[in-house]
Coordinates of C-alpha atoms in Angstrom, one line a residue:
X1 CA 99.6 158.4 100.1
X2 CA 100.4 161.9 99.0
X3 CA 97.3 164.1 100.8
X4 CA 98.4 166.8 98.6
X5 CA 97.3 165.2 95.4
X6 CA 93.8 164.9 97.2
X7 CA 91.3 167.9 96.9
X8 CA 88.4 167.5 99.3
X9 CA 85.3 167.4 97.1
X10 CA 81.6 165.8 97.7
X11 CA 83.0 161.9 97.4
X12 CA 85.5 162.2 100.0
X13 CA 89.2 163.5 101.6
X14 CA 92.4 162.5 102.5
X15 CA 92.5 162.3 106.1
X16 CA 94.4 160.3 109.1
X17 CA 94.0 159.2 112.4
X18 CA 97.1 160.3 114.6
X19 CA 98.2 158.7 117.2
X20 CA 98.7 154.7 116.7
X21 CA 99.9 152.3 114.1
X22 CA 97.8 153.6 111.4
X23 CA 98.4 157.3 111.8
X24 CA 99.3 157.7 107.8
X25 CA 97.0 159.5 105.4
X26 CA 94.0 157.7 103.7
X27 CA 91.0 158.4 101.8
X28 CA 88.3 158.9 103.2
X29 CA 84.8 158.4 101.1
X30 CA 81.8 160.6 101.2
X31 CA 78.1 158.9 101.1
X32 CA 77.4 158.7 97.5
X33 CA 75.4 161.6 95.8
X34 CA 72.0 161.2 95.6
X35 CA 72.1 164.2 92.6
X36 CA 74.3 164.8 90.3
X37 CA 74.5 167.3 87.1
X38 CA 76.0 166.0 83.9
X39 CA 77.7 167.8 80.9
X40 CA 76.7 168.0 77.2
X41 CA 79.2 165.1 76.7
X42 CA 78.0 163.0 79.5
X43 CA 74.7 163.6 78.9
X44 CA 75.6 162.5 75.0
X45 CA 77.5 159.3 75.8
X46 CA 75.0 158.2 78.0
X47 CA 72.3 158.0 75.6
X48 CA 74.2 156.3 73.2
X49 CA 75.8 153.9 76.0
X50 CA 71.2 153.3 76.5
X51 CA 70.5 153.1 73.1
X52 CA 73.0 150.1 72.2
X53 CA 72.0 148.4 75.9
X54 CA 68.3 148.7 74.5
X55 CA 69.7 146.6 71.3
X56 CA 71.5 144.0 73.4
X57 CA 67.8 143.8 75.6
X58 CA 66.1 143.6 72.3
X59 CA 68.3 140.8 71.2
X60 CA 68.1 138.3 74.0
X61 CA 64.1 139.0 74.2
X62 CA 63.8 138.2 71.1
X63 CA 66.3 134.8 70.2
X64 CA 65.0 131.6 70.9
X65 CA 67.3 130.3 74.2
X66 CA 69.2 133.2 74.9
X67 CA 70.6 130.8 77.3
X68 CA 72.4 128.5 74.8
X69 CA 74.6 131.7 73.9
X70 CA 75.6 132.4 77.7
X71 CA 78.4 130.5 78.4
X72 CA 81.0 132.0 76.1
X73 CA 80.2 135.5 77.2
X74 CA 80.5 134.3 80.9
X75 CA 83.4 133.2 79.8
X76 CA 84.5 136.3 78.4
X77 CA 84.1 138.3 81.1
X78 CA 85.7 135.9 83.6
X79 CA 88.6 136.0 81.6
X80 CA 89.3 139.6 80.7
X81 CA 88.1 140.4 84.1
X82 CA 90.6 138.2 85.7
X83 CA 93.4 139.4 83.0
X84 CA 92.8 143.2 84.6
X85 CA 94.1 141.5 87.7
X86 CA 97.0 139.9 86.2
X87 CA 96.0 136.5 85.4
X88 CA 97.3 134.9 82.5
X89 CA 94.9 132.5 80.8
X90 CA 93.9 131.8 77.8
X91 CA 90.2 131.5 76.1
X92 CA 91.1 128.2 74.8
X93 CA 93.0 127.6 78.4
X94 CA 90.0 127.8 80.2
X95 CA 86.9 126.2 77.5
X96 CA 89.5 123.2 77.4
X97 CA 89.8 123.4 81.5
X98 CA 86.1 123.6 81.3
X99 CA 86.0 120.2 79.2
X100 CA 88.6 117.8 81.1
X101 CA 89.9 116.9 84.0
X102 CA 93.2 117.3 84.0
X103 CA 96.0 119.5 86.1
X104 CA 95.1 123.3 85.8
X105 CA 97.5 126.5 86.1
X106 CA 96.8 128.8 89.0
X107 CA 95.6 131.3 86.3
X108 CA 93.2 129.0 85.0
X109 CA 91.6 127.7 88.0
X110 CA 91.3 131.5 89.0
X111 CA 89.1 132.3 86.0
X112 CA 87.6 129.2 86.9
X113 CA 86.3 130.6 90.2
X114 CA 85.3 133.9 88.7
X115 CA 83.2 131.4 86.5
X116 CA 81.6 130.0 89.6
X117 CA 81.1 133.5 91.3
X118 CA 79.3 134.5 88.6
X119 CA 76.8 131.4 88.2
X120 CA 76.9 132.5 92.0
X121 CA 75.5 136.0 91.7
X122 CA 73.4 135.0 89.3
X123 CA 71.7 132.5 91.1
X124 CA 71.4 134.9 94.2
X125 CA 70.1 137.9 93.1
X126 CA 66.6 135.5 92.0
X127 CA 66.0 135.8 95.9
X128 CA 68.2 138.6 97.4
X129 CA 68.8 142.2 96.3
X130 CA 72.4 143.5 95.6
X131 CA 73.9 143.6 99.1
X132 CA 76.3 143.2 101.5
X133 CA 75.6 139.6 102.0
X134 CA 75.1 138.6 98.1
X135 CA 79.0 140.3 97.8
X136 CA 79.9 138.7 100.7
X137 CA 78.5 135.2 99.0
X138 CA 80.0 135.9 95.5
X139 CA 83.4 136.5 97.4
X140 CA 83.4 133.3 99.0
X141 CA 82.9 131.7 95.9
X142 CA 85.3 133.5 94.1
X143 CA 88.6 132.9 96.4
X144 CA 87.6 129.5 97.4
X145 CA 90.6 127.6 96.6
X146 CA 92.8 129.5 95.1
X147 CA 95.5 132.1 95.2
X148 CA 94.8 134.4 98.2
X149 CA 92.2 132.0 99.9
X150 CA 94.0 132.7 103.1
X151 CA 92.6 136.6 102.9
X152 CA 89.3 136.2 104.4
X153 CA 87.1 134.8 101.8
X154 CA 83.0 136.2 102.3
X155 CA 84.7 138.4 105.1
X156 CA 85.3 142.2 105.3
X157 CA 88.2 143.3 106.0
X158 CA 89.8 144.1 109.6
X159 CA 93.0 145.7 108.4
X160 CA 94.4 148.2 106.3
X161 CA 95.2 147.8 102.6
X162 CA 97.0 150.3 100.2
X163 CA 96.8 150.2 96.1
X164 CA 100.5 151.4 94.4
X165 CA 103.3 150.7 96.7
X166 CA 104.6 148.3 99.4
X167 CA 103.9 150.6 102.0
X168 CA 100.9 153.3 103.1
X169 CA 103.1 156.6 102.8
X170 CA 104.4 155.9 99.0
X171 CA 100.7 153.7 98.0
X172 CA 98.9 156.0 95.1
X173 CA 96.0 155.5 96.8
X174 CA 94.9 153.8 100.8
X175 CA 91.5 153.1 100.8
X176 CA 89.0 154.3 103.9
X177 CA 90.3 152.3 107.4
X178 CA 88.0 149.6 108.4
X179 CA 86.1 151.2 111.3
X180 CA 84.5 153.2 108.3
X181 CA 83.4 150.2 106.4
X182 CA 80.1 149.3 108.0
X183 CA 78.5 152.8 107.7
X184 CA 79.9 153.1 104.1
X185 CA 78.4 149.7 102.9
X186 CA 75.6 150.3 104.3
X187 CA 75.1 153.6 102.4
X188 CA 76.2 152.1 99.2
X189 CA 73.8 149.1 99.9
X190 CA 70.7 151.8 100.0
X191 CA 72.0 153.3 97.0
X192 CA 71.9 150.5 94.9
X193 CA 68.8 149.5 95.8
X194 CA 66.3 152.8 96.6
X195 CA 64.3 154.5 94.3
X196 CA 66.5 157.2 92.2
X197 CA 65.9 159.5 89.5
X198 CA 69.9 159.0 88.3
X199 CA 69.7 157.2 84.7
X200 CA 70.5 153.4 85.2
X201 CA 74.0 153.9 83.8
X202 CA 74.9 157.0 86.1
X203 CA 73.9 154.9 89.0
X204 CA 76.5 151.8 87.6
X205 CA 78.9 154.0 87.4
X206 CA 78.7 155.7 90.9
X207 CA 77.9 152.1 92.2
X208 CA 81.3 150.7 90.7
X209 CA 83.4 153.3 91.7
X210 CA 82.4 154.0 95.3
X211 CA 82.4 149.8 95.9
X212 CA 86.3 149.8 94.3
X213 CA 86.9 153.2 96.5
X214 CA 85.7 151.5 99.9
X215 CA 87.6 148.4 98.7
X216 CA 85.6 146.3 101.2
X217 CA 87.6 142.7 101.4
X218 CA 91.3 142.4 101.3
X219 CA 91.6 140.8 97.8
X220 CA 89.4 140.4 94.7
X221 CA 87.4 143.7 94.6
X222 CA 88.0 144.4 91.0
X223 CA 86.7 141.4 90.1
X224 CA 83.6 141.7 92.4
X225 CA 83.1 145.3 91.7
X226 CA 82.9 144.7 87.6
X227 CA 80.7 141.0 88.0
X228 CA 78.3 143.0 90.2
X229 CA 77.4 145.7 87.2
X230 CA 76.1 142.6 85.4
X231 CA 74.4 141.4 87.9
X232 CA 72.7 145.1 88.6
X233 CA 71.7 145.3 84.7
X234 CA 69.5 142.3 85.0
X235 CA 68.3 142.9 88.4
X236 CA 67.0 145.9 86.9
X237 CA 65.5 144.2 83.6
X238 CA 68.0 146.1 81.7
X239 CA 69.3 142.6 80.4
X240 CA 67.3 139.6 80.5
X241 CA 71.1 137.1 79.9
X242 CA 73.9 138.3 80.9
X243 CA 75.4 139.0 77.6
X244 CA 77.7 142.0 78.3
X245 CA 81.4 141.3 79.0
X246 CA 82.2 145.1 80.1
X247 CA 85.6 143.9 81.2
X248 CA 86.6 143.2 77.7
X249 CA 86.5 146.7 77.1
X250 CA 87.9 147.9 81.0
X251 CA 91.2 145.3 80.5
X252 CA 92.0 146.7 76.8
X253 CA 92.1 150.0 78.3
X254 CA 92.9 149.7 81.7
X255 CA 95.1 152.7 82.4
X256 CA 92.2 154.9 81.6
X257 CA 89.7 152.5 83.9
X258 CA 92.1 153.3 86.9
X259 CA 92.8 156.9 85.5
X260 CA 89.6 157.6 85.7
X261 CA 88.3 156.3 89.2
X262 CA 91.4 157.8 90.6
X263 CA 90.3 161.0 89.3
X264 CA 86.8 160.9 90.7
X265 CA 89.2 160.3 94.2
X266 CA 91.8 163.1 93.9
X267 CA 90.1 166.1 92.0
X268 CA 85.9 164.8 92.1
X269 CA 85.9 164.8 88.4
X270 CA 82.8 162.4 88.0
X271 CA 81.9 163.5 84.3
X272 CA 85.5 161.6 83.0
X273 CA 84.4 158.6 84.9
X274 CA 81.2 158.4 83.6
X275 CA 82.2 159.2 80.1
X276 CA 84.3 156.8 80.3
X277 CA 81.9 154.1 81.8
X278 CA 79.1 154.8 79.5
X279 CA 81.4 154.1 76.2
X280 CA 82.5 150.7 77.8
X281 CA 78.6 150.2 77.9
X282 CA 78.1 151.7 74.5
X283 CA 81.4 149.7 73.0
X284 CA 80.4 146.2 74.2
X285 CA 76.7 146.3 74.0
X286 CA 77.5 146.5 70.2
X287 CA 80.3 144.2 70.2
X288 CA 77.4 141.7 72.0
X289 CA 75.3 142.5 69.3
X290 CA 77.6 141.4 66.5
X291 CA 78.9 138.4 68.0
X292 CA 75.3 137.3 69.4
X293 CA 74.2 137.4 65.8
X294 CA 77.0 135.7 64.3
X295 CA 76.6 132.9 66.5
X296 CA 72.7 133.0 66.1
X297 CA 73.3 132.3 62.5
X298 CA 75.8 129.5 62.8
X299 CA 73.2 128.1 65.1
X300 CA 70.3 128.3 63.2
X301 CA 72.0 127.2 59.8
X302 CA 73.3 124.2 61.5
X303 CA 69.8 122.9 62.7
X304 CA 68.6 123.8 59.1
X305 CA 71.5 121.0 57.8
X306 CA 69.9 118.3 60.3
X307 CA 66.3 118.8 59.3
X308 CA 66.2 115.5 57.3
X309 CA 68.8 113.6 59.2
X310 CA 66.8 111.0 61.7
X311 CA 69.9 110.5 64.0
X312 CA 70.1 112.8 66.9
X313 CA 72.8 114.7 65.7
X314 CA 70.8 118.3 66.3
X315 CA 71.2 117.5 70.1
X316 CA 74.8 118.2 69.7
X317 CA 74.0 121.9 68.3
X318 CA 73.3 123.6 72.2
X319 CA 76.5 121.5 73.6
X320 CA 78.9 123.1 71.6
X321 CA 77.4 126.3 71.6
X322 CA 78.0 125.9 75.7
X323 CA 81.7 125.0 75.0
X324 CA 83.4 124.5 71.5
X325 CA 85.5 121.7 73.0
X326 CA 83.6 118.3 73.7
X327 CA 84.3 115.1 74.2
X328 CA 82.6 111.6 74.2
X329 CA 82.0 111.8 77.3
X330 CA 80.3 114.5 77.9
X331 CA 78.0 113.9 74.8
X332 CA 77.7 110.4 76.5
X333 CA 76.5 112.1 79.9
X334 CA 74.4 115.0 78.3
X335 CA 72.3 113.0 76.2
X336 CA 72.1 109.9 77.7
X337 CA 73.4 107.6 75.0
X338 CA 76.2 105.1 74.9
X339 CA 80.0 105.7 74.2
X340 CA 79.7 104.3 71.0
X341 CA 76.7 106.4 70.1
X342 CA 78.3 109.5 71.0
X343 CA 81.3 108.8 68.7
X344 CA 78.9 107.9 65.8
X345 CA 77.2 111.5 66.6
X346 CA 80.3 113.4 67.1
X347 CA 81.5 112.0 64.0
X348 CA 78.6 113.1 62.5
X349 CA 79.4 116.5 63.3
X350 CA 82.7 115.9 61.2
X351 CA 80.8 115.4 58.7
X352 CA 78.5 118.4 58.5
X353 CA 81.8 120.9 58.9
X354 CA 80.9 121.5 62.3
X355 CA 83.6 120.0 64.7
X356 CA 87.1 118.9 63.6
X357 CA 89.4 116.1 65.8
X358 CA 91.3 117.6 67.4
X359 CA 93.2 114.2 69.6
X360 CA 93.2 113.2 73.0
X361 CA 93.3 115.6 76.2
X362 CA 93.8 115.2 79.6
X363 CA 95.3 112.7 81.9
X364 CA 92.5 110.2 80.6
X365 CA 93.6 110.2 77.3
X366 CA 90.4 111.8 75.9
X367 CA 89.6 112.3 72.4
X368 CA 88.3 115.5 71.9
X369 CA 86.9 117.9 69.1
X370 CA 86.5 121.3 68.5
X371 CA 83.9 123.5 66.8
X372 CA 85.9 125.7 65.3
X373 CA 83.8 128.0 63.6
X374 CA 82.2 128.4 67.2
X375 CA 85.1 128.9 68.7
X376 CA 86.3 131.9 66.0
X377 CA 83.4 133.7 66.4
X378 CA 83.9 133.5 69.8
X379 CA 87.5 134.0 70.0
X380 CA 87.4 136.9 67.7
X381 CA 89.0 139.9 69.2
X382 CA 86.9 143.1 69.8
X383 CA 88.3 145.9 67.6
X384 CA 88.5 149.5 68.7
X385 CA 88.3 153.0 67.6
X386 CA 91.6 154.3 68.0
X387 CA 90.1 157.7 68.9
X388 CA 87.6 156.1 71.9

């Protein structure tokens, strides 16, 4: 790591410890600032990033089941999230994965586990607050059985990592040693969770960044570091479902995302970060919006098809709004009927325009359909100003 490209500023310094196997430069982090001014821009894109959370917030008060629209944006965000890192799944990859059991790709069963951290995180933060043992938990989860398992899954790290290169003195960037990590978790533990006059959205954004600066666990702190924004935003009654895939937004322009925590690191410019953070916000809160409403009405104007139809054929409606793809036997499973009554239901669907055959799948041989208009609205890709 270049120490020249490092200014010392109030979040941290380049430093080193001479004298044994790690004597090469690093970064060391300051405690997070409790105060902070913002610019006329900041200031700007922060209220706009509230205002269009406040919508999303509105929305899932107000929907019957917010819950029933969950699972794609989950989904979402596992993948794009995952994509940052370099996996290469698939939507359709994974809701199909989701459906069958059948052999799965590395990539796959990696947005898989992402998946589970998540229902993970979600689960935990009923009864803990955001902390060093919920990441720790979400961690475990998230690298159980799969590609890097073997780097100390739940555990922080006891040896050095470096972000760039294959070795410390070329890396862009070499994260704080790990005889710093307990005091610096511990800070950013208080942080998150002691009173603060910061906005909501200032605090995310200081959160993310110092939690991808300390870099706490030898793999999979992106993907911790974005899944616990979420996880904040509802803690905090800013979202009642998680309905915002941020990541979406951070994988589509991911040079800027690392542009502009590296920028906080080598020159303390905290107003391009936030800017920055605050139209991801801003961007997918209205992107959440759109889609939540499209699939709302697809929803709603399928029950209003089945209000004189005496077979059970609404009871399908919340399955494929869970996962497009479905097969007999999970109809079979879900609502308790026979095999034969779930093909007579599912061909139902066929009937109404909601699913279309699509053949078998999977090493059983499964017949499966798809809901297609489902699955476009929520396959459809988010499109971007060209000036953001």
């Amino acid at each position: 790591m270049d120490a020249e490209r490092y200014r010392t500023t109030q979040f941290g310094k380049a430093t080193q410890r001479p004298g044994d196997k790690w004597a090469f430069t690093y970064y060391r982090p300051e405690p997070i600032p409790r105060t902070l001014s913002l610019d006329t821009e900041t200031v700007f894109l922060l209220s706009e990033a509230e205002n269009s959370l406040g919508h999303l917030h509105g929305l899932g008060r107000l929907i019957p089941e917010p819950n029933l629209l969950v699972g794609p944006f989950l989904t979402r965000e596992a993948l794009a999230s995952s994509r940052i890192e370099g996996t290469n799944a698939s939507l359709t990859e994974v809701l199909k994965a989701e459906e069958v059991e059948a052999a799965k790709t590395d990539d796959v069963a990696e947005v898989e586990r992402h998946l589970a951290a998540t229902r993970k995180g979600l689960q935990l933060i009923q009864t803990l607050p955001i902390s060093q043992r919920l990441i720790k938990q979400v961690h475990a989860e998230l690298m159980d059985g799969v590609r890097g398992e073997e780097k100390q899954p739940g555990e922080i790290r006891w040896s050095p990592v470096w972000i760039g290169s294959s070795t410390p003195t070329t890396a862009l960037f070499v994260p704080p040693l790990p005889e710093h990590l307990p005091e610096l978790l511990t800070d950013w533990e208080k942080f998150v969770n002691e009173p603060s006059r910061l906005p909501l959205l200032v605090r995310s954004a200081l959160m993310h960044y110092q939690f991808e600066t300390i870099h706490p666990f030898l793999d999979g702190n992106g993907r911790v570091g974005r899944l616990i924004i979420g996880l904040q935003l509802i803690a905090e009654e800013r979202l009642t479902a998680p309905l915002l895939y941020l990541s979406g937004y951070l994988e589509t322009h991911r040079q800027d995302y690392y542009r502009g925590l590296q920028a906080v690191r080598e020159t303390g410019d905290i107003q391009e970060w936030i800017q920055f953070f605050c139209q991801a916000v801003k961007t997918q809160s209205d992107d959440s919006v759109a889609r939540a409403a499209q699939l709302i009405e697809i929803r709603e104007r399928y029950y209003r098809q089945t209000v004189a139809d005496r077979s059970r054929v609404a009871a399908l409606i919340p399955l494929i709004f869970g996962n497009p793809f479905i097969t007999t036997r999970r109809v079979r499973l879900s609502l308790d009927v026979t095999n034969q009554g779930a093909r007579n239901l599912l061909e139902r669907g066929v009937d109404y325009g909601w699913l279309k055959y699509m053949g078998s799948l999977g090493s059983a041989g499964r017949h499966y359909y798809a809901a297609t208009e489902v699955l476009e609205a929520i396959e459809r890709p988010t499109i971007y100003d060209k000036n953001e």
